[in-house]
Coordinates of C-alpha atoms in Angstrom, one line a residue:
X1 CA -129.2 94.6 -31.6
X2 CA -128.3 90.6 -32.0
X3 CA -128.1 89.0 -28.5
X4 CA -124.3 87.9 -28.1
X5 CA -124.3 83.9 -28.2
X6 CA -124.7 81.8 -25.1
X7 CA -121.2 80.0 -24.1
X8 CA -121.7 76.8 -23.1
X9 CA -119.0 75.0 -20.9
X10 CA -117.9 72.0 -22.6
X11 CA -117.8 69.8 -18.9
X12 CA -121.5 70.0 -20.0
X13 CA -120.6 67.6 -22.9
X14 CA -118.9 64.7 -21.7
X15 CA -120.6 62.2 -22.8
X16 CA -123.5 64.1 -24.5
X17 CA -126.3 62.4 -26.4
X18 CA -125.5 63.3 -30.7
X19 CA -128.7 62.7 -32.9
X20 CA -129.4 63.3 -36.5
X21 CA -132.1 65.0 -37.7
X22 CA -134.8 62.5 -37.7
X23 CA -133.9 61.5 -33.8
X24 CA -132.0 59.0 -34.1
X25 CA -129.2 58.5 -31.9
X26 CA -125.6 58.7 -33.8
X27 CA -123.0 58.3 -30.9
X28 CA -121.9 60.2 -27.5
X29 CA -119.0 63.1 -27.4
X30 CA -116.0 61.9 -25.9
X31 CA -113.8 65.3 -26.9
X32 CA -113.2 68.4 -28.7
X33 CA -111.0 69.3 -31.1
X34 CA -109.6 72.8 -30.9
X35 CA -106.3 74.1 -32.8
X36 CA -104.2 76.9 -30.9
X37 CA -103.5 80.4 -32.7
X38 CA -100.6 82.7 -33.1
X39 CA -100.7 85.5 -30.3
X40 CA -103.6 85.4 -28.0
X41 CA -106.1 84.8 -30.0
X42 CA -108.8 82.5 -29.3
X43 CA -108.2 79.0 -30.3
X44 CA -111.1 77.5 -32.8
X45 CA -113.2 74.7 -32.3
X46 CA -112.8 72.3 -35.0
X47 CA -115.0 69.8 -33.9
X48 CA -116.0 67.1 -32.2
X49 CA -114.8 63.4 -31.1
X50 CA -117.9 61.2 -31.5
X51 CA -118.1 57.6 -30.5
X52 CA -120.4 55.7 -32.2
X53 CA -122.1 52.6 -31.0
X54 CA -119.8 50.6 -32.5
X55 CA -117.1 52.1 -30.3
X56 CA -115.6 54.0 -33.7
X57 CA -114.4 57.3 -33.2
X58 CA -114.8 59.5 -35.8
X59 CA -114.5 63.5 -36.4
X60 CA -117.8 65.2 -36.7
X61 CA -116.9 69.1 -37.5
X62 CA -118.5 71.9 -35.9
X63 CA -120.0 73.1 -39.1
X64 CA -122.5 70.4 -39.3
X65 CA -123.8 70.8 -35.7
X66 CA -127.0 72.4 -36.1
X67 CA -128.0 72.9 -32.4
X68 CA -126.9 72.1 -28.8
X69 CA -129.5 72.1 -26.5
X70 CA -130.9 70.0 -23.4
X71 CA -127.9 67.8 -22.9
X72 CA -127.8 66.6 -27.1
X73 CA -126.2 67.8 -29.8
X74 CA -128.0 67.6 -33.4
X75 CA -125.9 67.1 -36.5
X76 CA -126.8 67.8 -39.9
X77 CA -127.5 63.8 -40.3
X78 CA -124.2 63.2 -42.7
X79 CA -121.0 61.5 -41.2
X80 CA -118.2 60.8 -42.2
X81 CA -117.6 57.0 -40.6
X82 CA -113.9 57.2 -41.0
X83 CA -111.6 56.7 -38.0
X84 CA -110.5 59.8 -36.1
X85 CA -106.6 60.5 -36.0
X86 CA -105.6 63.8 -33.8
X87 CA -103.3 65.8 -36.0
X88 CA -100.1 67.8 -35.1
X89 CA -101.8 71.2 -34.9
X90 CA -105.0 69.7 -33.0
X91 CA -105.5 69.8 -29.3
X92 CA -107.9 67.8 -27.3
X93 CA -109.9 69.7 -25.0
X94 CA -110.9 67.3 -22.3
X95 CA -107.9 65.2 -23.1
X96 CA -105.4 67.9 -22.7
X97 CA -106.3 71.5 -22.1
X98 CA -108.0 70.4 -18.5
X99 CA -106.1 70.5 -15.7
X100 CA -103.3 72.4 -17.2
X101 CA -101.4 75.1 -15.3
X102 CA -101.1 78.1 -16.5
X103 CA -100.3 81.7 -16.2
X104 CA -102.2 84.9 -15.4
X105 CA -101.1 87.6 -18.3
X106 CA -102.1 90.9 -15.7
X107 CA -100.5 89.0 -12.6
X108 CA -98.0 86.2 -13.6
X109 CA -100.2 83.9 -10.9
X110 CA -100.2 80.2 -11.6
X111 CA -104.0 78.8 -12.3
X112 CA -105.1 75.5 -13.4
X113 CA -107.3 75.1 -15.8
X114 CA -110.8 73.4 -14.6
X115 CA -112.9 73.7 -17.9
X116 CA -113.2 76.4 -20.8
X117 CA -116.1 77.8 -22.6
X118 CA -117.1 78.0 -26.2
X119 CA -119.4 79.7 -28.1
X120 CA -120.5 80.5 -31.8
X121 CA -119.3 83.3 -33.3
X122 CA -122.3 85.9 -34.7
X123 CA -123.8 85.6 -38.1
X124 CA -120.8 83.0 -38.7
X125 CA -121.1 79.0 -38.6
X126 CA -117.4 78.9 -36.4
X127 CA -117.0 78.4 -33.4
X128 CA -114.2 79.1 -30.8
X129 CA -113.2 78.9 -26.8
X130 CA -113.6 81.9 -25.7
X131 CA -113.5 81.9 -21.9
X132 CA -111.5 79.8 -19.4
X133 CA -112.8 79.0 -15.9
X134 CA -109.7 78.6 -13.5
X135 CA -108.7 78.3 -9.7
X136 CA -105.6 79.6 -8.7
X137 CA -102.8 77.1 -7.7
X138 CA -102.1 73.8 -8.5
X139 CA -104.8 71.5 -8.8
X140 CA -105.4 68.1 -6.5
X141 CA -107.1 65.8 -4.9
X142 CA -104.8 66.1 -1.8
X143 CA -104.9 69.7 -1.5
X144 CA -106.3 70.6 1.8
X145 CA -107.5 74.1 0.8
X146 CA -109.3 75.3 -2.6
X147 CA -108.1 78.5 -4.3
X148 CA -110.2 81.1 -5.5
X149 CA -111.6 80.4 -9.0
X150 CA -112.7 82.6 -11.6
X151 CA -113.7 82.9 -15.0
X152 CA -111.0 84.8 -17.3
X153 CA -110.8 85.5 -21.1
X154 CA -108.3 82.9 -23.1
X155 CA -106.2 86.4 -23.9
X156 CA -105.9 86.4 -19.8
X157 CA -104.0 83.3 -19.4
X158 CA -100.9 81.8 -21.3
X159 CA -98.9 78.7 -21.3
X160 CA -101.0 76.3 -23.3
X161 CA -99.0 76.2 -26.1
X162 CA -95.9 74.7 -23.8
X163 CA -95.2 71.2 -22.9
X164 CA -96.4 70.4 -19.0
X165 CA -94.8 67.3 -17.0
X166 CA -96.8 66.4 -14.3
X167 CA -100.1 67.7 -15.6
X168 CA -102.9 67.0 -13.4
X169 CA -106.2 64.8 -14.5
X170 CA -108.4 66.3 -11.6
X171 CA -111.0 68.0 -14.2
X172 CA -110.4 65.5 -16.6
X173 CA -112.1 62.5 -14.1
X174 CA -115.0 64.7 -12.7
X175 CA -115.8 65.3 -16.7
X176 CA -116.2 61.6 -17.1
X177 CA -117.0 60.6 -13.1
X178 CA -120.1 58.7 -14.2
X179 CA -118.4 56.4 -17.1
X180 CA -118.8 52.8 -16.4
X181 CA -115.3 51.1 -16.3
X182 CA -115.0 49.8 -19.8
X183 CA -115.8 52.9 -21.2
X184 CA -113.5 55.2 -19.5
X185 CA -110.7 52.5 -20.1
X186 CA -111.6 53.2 -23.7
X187 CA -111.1 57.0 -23.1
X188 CA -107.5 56.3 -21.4
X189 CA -107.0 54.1 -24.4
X190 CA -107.1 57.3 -27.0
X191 CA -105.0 59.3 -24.8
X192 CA -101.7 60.1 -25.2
X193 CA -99.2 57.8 -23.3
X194 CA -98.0 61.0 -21.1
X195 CA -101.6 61.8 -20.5
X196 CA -102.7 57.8 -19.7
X197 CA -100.6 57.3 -17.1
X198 CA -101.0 61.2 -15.5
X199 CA -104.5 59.8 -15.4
X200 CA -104.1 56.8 -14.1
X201 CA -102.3 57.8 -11.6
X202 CA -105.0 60.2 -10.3
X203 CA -107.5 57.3 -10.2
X204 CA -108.2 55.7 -6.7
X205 CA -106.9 52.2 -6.6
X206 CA -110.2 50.4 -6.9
X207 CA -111.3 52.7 -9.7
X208 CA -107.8 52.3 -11.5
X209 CA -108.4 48.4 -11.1
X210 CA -111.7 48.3 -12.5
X211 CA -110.6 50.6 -15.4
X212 CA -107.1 48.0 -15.9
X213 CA -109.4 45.3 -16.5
X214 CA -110.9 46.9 -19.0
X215 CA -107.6 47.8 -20.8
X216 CA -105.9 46.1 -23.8
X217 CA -102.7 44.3 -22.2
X218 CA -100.4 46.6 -23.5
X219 CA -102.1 50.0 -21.7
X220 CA -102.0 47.3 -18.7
X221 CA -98.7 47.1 -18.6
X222 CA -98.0 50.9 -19.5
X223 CA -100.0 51.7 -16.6
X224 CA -98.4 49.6 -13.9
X225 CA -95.2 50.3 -15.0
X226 CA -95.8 54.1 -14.1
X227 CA -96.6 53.6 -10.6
X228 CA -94.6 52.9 -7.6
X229 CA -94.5 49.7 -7.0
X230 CA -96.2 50.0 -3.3
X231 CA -98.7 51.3 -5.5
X232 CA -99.1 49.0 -8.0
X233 CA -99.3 46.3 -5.6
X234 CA -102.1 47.9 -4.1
X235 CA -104.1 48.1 -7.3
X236 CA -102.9 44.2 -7.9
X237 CA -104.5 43.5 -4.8
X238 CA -108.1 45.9 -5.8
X239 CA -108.0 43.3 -8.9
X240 CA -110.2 40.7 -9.9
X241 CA -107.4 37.5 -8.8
X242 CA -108.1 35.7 -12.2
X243 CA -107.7 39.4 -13.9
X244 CA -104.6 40.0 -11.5
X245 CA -103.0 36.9 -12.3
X246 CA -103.2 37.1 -16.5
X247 CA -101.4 40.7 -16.0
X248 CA -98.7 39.4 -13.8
X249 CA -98.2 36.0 -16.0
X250 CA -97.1 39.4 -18.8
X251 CA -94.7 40.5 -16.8
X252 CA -90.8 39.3 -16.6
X253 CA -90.6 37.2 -13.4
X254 CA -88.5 39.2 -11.3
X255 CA -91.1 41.7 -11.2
X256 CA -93.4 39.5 -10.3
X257 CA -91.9 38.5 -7.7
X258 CA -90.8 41.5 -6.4
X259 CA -94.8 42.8 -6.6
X260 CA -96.4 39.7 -4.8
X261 CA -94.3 40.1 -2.0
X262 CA -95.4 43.8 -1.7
X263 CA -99.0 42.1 -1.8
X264 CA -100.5 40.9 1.5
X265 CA -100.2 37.3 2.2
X266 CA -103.3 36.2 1.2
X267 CA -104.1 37.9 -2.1
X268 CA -100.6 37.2 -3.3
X269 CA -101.6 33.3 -2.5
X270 CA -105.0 33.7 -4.2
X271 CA -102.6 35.1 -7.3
X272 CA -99.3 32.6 -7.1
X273 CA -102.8 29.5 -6.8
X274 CA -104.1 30.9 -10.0
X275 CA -100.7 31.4 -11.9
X276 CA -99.8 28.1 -11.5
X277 CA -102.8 26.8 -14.1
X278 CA -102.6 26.9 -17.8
X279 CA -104.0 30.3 -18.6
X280 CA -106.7 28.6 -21.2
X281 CA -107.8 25.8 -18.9
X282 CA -111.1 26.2 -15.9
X283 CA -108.4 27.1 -13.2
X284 CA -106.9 29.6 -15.3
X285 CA -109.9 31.6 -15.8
X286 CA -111.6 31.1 -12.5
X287 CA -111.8 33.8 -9.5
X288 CA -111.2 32.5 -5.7
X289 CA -113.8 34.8 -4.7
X290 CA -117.2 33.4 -5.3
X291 CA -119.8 33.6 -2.7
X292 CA -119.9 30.6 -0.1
X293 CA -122.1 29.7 2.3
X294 CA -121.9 26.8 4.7
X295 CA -125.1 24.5 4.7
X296 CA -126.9 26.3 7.7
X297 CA -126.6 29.6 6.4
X298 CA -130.3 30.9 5.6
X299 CA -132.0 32.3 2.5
X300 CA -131.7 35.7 4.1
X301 CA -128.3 35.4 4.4
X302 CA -127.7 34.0 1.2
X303 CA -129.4 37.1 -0.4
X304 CA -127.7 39.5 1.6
X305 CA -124.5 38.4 0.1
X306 CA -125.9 38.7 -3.4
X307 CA -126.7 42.1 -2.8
X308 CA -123.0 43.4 -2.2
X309 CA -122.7 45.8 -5.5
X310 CA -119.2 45.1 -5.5
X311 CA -119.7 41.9 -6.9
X312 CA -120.1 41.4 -11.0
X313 CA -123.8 40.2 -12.3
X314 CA -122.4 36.8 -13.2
X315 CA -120.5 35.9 -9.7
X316 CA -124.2 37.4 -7.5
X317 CA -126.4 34.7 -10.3
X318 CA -125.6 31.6 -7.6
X319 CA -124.0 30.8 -4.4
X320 CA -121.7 27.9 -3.4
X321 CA -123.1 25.7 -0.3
X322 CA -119.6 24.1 1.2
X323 CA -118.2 22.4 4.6
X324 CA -115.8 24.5 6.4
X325 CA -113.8 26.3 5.6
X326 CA -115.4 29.0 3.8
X327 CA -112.9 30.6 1.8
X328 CA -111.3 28.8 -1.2
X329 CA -109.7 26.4 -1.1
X330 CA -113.1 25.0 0.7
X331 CA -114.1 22.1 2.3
X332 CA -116.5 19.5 0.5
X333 CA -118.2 21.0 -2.5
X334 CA -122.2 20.3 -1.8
X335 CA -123.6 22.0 -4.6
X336 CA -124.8 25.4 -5.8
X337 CA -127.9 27.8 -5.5
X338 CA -129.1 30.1 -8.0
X339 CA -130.4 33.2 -7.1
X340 CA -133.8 32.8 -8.4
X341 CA -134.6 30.0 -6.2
X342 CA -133.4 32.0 -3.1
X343 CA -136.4 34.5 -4.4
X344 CA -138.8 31.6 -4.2
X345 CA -138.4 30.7 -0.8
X346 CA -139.1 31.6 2.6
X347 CA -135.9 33.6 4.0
X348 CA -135.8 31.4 7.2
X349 CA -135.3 28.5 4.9
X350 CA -131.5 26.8 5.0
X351 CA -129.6 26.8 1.7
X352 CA -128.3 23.4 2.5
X353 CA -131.7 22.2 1.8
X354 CA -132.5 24.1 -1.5
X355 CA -128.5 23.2 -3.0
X356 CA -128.6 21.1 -6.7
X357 CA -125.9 18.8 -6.6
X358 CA -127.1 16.9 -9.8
X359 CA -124.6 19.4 -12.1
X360 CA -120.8 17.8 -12.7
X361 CA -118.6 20.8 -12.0
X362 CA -115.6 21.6 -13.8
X363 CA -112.4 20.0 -13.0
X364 CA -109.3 23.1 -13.0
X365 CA -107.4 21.3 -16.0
X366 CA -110.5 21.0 -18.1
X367 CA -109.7 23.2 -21.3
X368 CA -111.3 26.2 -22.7
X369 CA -113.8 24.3 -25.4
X370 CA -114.8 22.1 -22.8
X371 CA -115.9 24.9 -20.5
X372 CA -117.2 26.7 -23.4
X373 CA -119.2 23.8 -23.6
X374 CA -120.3 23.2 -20.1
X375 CA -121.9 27.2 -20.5
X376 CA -123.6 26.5 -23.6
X377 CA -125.2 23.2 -22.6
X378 CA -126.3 24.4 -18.9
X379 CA -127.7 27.9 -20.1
X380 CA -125.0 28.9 -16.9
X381 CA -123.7 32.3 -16.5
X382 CA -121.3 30.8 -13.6
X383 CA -119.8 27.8 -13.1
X384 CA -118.0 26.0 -9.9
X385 CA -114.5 24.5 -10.3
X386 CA -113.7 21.6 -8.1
X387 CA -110.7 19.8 -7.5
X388 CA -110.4 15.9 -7.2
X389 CA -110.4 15.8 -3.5
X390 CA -114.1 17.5 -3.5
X391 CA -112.9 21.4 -2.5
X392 CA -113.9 24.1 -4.0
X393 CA -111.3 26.1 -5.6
X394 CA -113.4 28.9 -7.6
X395 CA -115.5 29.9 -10.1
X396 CA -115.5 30.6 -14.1
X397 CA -118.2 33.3 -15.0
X398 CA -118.9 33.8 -18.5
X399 CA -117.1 36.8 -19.7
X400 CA -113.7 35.7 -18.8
X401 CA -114.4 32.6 -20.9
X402 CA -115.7 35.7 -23.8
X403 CA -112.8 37.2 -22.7
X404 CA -110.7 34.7 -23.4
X405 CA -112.4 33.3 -27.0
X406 CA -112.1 36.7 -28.6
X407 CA -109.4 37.5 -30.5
X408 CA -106.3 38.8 -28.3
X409 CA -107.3 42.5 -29.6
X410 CA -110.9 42.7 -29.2
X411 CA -111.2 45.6 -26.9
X412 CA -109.4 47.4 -29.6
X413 CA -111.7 46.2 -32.5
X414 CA -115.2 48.3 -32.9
X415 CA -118.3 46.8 -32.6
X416 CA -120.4 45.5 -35.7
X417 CA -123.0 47.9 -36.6
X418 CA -125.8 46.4 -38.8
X419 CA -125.1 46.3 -42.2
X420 CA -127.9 48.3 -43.4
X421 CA -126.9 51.0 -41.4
X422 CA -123.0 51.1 -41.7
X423 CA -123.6 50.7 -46.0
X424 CA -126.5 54.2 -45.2
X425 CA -123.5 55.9 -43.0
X426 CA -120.9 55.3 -45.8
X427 CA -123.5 56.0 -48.7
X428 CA -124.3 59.3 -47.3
X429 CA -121.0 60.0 -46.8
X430 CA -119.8 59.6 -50.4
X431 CA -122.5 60.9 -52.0
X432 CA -121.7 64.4 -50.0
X433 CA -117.8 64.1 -51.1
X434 CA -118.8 63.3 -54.4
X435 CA -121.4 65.9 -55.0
X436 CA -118.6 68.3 -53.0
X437 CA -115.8 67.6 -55.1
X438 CA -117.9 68.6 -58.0
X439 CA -118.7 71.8 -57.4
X440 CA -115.1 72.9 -56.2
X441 CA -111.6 73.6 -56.8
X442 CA -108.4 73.2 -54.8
X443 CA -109.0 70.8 -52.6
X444 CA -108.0 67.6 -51.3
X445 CA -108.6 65.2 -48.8
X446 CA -106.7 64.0 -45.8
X447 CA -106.5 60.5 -44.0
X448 CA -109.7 61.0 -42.2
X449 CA -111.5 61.9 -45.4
X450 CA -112.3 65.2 -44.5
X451 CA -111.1 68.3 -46.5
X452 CA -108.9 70.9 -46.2
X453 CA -109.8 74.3 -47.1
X454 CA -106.9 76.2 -48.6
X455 CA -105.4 78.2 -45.9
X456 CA -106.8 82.0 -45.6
X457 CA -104.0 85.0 -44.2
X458 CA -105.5 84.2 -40.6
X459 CA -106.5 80.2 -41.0
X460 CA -103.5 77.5 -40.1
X461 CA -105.1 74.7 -40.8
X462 CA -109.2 74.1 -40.8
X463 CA -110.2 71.0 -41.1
X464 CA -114.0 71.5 -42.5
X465 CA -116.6 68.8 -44.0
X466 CA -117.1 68.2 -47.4
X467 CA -121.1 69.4 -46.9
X468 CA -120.1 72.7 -45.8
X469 CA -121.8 75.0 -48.4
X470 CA -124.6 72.7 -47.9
X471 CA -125.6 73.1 -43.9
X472 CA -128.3 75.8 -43.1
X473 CA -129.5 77.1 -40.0
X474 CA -132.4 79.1 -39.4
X475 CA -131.8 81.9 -37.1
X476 CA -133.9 80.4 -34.7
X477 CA -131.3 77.3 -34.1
X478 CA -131.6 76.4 -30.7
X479 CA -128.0 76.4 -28.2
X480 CA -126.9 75.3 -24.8
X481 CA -127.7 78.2 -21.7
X482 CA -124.9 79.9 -20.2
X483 CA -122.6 77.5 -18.2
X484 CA -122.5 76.8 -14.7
X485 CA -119.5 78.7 -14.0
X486 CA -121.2 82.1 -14.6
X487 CA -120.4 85.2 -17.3

């Protein structure tokens, strides 16, 4: 008798390793695609969302995953390197079957929906969700008490098929709790504008603020017209200044107003100081926040402020050495130490003595070229902006000025991949649809450039790759153990 296959819980692929044949990494799962049946019937797994380095998304179907195992996922080695578009029919797992509420068939209880298996079906290359692993209630973060949770059969439960205001995004964060900010802004980014801002609002206000910096201006200003405006002003204030600032200088000017007086007094200063530059110029794009030190301050304490992990590798690279007052606007500017000479000397040592005041800092009108410039020349990854009077105002660091000589759409555009490896990805690819279309009938290809199979008496609409026929699997295939939610 054939042992029944292992379900594997797909919070165990968030973010999951894929790899071709040969070992070579191909990209990291960010999804699932599923499509919803008639009755109760189990929904099947179409495939999977796959980000490649490049930041691409593409579709990679489940028929040309030959294994999950060990926290990776091996694919037959052939992609299709066109861009993924969610259809009508399709559902996103992580994106929108987590966290949904739903109901209990035998007892009409309301349950949300913390993560689902799936599994591959016996002697059969498909594969579908089979179980659903639940707590009863309504899911969140404020709830003081944690209903019982369970794992159920999809038959048990019903309601995913129906439209949900006010889902939660509970699940959906601990899935991707370890994403750095840029890449869960890029996850928020594919979502659905109902689901973005159910998110965001979930997200603490320092998290949300790291992930709005990250965001394409539009999704900025989405986001922060969802929340309350007490909110909103909270994240303002959890904001890079300089990052603060740009968002506000988008928005009409009642509104800005109305949101820096919900601010506290001095971060709305920090924010109306920085608003007041052209946006391309050094006072533009600098933060009041760099670290400052008076002149008697030791190495020790100099490196003890460099440590703080809430500040960015390019504002810990050097400290400011000014008269009082310390915070910006300063007294006189003396001049700067970088971090690697704090490492070279004695801690007792006072950073007044070790400062190098032989670098011209930049002036807050100078423009963008000429700060451009000022990076290139000095090898800098930071740079101090000083006013004529001899105060420190701020400093630039070098991926606002990146952030600023991109094109206005850049965290939407993918990363270059080598061209040697994105002509291989697209060769493969065509030479599968070619050899494909050869040897069948009846079917055509959609806008991702994946085929669909003529629909079969119990089939709506599977999606399926053009080397189907072609992918084998010995029995001994390797697949995930059973999840962590139990049978």
């Amino acid at each position: 008798m054939a042992a029944a296959a292992p379900r594997i819980f797909v919070s165990h692929l968030a973010g999951v390793a894929v790899f071709d044949p040969n070992g070579d990494q191909v990209g990291r799962v960010r999804d699932l695609v599923a499509m919803l049946r008639v009755g109760r019937r189990s929904p099947r797994m179409l495939g999977l969302v796959v980000e490649l380095s490049t930041r691409r998304r593409i579709f990679l179907p489940m028929t040309r995953v030959t294994g999950i195992e060990s926290g990776q996922v091996i694919t037959t080695g052939v992609l299709n390197v066109r861009r993924f578009e969610q259809r009508p029919t399709e559902r996103l797992v992580f994106g929108e079957l987590l966290d949904r509420l739903v109901t209990l068939v035998e007892t009409g209880e309301e349950v949300t929906v913390l993560d689902v298996s799936i599994q591959q079906l016996p002697a059969r290359r498909e594969w579908e969700i089979g179980r659903v692993f639940v707590r009863k209630g309504r899911s969140g973060a404020f709830r003081r008490t944690k209903g019982e949770t369970m794992t159920v059969d999809w038959s048990s439960v019903t309601g995913f098929s129906l439209e949900e205001h006010g889902q939660g995004a509970e699940s959906l964060l601990a899935t991707f709790e370890q994403l750095r900010p840029a890449d869960l802004a890029n996850v928020l980014h594919h979502l659905s504008p109902k689901r973005r801002g159910e998110v965001a609002a979930a997200l603490d206000d320092d998290r949300l603020a790291d992930v709005l910096e990250e965001l394409p201006e539009d999704d900025q200003i989405e986001i922060l017209g969802k929340l309350k405006e007490e909110r909103a002003a909270d994240v303002l204030e959890a904001m890079d200044p300089d990052d603060a600032a740009d968002l506000l200088a988008e928005l009409p000017t009642e509104d800005v107003e109305r949101l820096l007086a919900l601010m506290r007094p001095g971060e709305a200063a920090d924010v109306r100081r920085l608003m007041a530059y052209a946006e391309r110029t050094a006072g533009g794009l600098m933060t009041t926040e760099p670290i400052v030190l008076r002149p008697d301050a030791t190495v020790a304490e100099a490196l003890a402020r460099v440590r703080d992990p809430d500040l960015s590798p390019a504002l810990a690279a050097q400290v400011y050495v000014c008269r009082p007052p310390d915070e910006t606007p300063t007294g006189k500017y003396l001049g700067a130490v970088h971090f690697q000479r704090l490492l070279r000397d004695p801690p007792f040592t006072l950073v007044g003595s070790l400062v190098d005041d032989d670098l011209q800092p930049l002036a807050p009108e100078d423009e963008l070229p000429v700060v451009a410039g000022f990076f290139a020349t000095y090898d800098m990854v930071a740079a101090p902006v000083v006013d004529e009077s001899g105060s420190l105002l701020g400093a630039v660091t070098v991926d606002d000025v990146l952030d600023h000589m991109l094109p206005e759409d850049w965290r939407e555009t993918e990363f270059h991949l080598d061209e040697g490896v994105h002509e291989s990805l697209h060769e493969e690819s065509h030479d599968s649809d070619d050899s494909h279309r050869a040897g069948r009938e009846g079917v055509h290809e959609d806008g991702h450039g994946h085929e669909d199979v003529r629909r079969g008496p119990d089939d709506e609409d599977v999606r399926r790759g053009p080397d189907d026929e072609d992918v084998r699997r010995g029995p001994d295939a390797p697949l995930g153990g059973e999840g962590r939610h139990g049978a």
